[in-house]
Each structure stands twice: as C-alpha cells, then as structure tokens.
Coordinates of C-alpha atoms in Angstrom, one line a residue:
X381 CA 8.5 17.8 -33.3
X382 CA 8.3 17.9 -29.5
X383 CA 4.5 17.8 -29.8
X384 CA 4.7 14.6 -31.8
X385 CA 7.1 13.1 -29.3
X386 CA 4.8 13.9 -26.3
X387 CA 1.8 12.8 -28.2
X388 CA 3.3 9.4 -29.1
X389 CA 4.5 9.0 -25.5
X390 CA 1.0 9.6 -24.1
X391 CA -0.6 7.4 -26.7
X392 CA 1.7 4.6 -25.7
X393 CA 0.5 4.8 -22.2
X394 CA -3.2 5.0 -23.0
X395 CA -3.5 2.8 -26.1
X396 CA -2.1 -0.6 -27.1
X397 CA 0.1 -1.1 -30.1
X398 CA -2.7 -2.2 -32.5
X399 CA -4.9 0.7 -31.6
X400 CA -2.0 3.2 -32.1
X401 CA -1.3 1.7 -35.5
X402 CA -4.9 1.9 -36.6
X403 CA -5.0 5.5 -35.4
X404 CA -1.9 6.4 -37.3
X405 CA -3.2 4.7 -40.4
X406 CA -6.5 6.6 -40.2
X407 CA -4.5 9.9 -39.8
X408 CA -2.3 9.0 -42.8
X409 CA -5.4 8.3 -44.9
X410 CA -7.0 11.5 -43.8
X411 CA -3.9 13.5 -44.7
X412 CA -3.8 11.8 -48.1
X413 CA -7.4 12.6 -48.8
X414 CA -6.9 16.2 -47.7
X415 CA -3.8 16.4 -50.0
X416 CA -5.8 15.0 -52.9
X417 CA -8.6 17.4 -52.4
X418 CA -6.1 20.3 -52.3
X419 CA -4.5 19.0 -55.4
X420 CA -7.8 18.7 -57.1
X421 CA -8.8 22.2 -56.2
X422 CA -5.4 23.6 -57.2
X423 CA -5.4 21.6 -60.4
X424 CA -8.7 23.0 -61.6
X425 CA -7.6 25.6 -64.2
X426 CA -9.0 29.1 -64.1
X427 CA -11.7 29.7 -66.8
X428 CA -9.5 32.2 -68.6
X429 CA -6.6 29.8 -69.1
X430 CA -8.7 26.6 -69.7
X431 CA -9.0 27.3 -73.4
X432 CA -5.4 28.4 -74.0
X433 CA -3.6 25.3 -72.6
X434 CA -3.7 21.7 -73.6
X435 CA -7.2 20.6 -72.8
X436 CA -6.4 16.9 -71.9
X437 CA -3.6 17.6 -69.4
X438 CA -5.7 18.2 -66.3
X439 CA -8.0 15.2 -67.0
X440 CA -4.9 13.0 -67.5
X441 CA -3.3 14.2 -64.3
X442 CA -6.5 13.7 -62.4
X443 CA -6.9 10.2 -63.8
X444 CA -3.3 9.4 -63.0
X445 CA -3.7 10.7 -59.4
X446 CA -6.9 8.8 -59.0
X447 CA -5.4 5.6 -60.3
X448 CA -2.4 5.8 -58.0
X449 CA -4.7 6.4 -55.0
X450 CA -6.8 3.4 -55.9
X451 CA -3.7 1.3 -56.4
X452 CA -2.3 2.4 -53.0
X453 CA -5.6 1.6 -51.2
X454 CA -5.8 -1.8 -52.9
X455 CA -2.2 -2.5 -51.8
X456 CA -3.0 -1.5 -48.3
X457 CA -6.0 -3.7 -48.2
X458 CA -4.3 -6.8 -49.7
X459 CA -1.0 -6.4 -47.8
X460 CA -0.7 -9.1 -45.2
X461 CA -0.6 -7.7 -41.7
X462 CA 1.5 -10.6 -40.3
X463 CA 4.2 -12.6 -41.9
X464 CA 3.8 -16.4 -41.6
X465 CA 6.9 -16.5 -39.4
X466 CA 5.6 -13.9 -37.0
X467 CA 2.2 -15.5 -36.9
X468 CA 3.8 -18.9 -36.1
X469 CA 5.8 -17.2 -33.3
X470 CA 2.7 -15.6 -31.8
X471 CA 0.8 -18.9 -31.9
X472 CA 3.7 -20.7 -30.3
X473 CA 3.8 -18.1 -27.5
X474 CA 0.1 -18.4 -26.9
X475 CA 0.4 -22.2 -26.7
X476 CA 3.1 -21.9 -24.1
X477 CA 1.0 -19.5 -22.1
X478 CA -2.0 -21.9 -22.2
X479 CA 0.2 -24.8 -21.1
X480 CA 1.6 -22.7 -18.2
X481 CA -1.7 -21.4 -16.9
X482 CA -2.4 -24.5 -14.8
X483 CA 0.2 -23.2 -12.3
X484 CA -2.3 -20.5 -11.2
X485 CA -5.2 -22.9 -10.7
X486 CA -3.9 -23.9 -7.2
X487 CA -3.7 -20.3 -6.0
X488 CA -6.3 -18.6 -3.9
X489 CA -7.7 -15.3 -4.9
X490 CA -5.6 -13.5 -2.3
X491 CA -2.4 -15.2 -3.6
X492 CA -3.3 -14.2 -7.1
X493 CA -3.8 -10.6 -6.1
X494 CA -0.5 -10.5 -4.2
X495 CA 1.3 -12.1 -7.2
X496 CA -0.2 -9.5 -9.5
X497 CA 1.0 -6.6 -7.3
X498 CA 4.5 -8.2 -7.1
X499 CA 4.6 -8.6 -10.8
X500 CA 3.6 -5.0 -11.4
X501 CA 6.3 -3.7 -9.0
X502 CA 9.0 -5.9 -10.5
X503 CA 8.1 -4.7 -14.0
X504 CA 7.8 -1.0 -13.1
X505 CA 9.8 -0.4 -10.0
X506 CA 10.1 3.4 -10.5
X507 CA 6.4 3.9 -11.0
X508 CA 5.1 3.0 -7.5
X509 CA 2.1 5.4 -7.7
X510 CA 1.0 3.9 -11.1
X511 CA 1.4 0.4 -9.7
X512 CA -0.8 1.3 -6.8
X513 CA -3.5 2.7 -9.1
X514 CA -3.3 -0.3 -11.5
X515 CA -3.4 -2.7 -8.6
X516 CA -6.3 -0.8 -7.1
X517 CA -8.3 -1.1 -10.3
X518 CA -7.5 -4.8 -10.6
X519 CA -8.3 -5.5 -7.0
X520 CA -11.4 -3.3 -7.0
X521 CA -10.2 -1.6 -3.8
X522 CA -7.3 0.7 -3.0
X523 CA -4.0 -0.8 -2.1
X524 CA -2.5 0.2 1.2
X525 CA 0.9 1.9 1.3

C-alpha cells in the first residue's frame, strides 16, 4: 500500500496525467492477460478427470471468458475519452490562452525569463531548489541564489 502511494507520488512528478493514465491502463491490461492465462492453465482439466466430468463445461467457460474479454476490450476502444462538455471547456480555455498570448509579445527575452522564474516561485514557494533546477533548465544556464 505504501509502495503504491510512493510510486504514484513519484510518477506524478515525472509524468503528466495522460502518460500516467496510459501507463495504468497498460498495467491493468497486462494484469488481465496474466489472470486470463492463469485461469486458462488452471481451467485445463487433468487427463484423468477429463472423461469423468461434463465434457462441454470447460469449453463453455473458456468461450464465455473469451467473449467477456473481447466485449471489455471493445468497450474500452469505443468509449469516448472526453465528454463533449469537457472537450468544449478545454477548447474554450485554449482559445482564451491564444487570445492572451499577445501580452507576452512586447517582452524582451530577459523579461520573459524573469517572469518565468517569478511564476515558478509563486506556484511552488516551498520548493526553492526545484524551482532553481527547473529555471536553470529553461534558461539553459544555472540560476544564481
């Protein structure tokens, strides 16, 4: 449990939300495949009991499992990733951002760099070291203390 918490915290620092979701989906799919393979290997009847039981049961169970897996995969593929309301909200935010970008056209490169550092410090005031590192990467040179 703690391992998952730490893992998610580290991933949130390193990866963006979409990448984390794709990674989680891949992991879920991998676990599902492993579970299915385990069920298939466990469901295979031993040779000595194969003739004594009902012969069609294992085939029916396998077919049912396979059909449910295919239905789940199809639902996952066809399920819309964004609702229309959410997509409209995102488009609206992007339009507002494009409209406001002209404010930065009048700034010099030095003013932009200073604004970037101030924004980082205001958003993450308790992480001064990380701000310096991020600003250093952005500015292509280390930031003075």
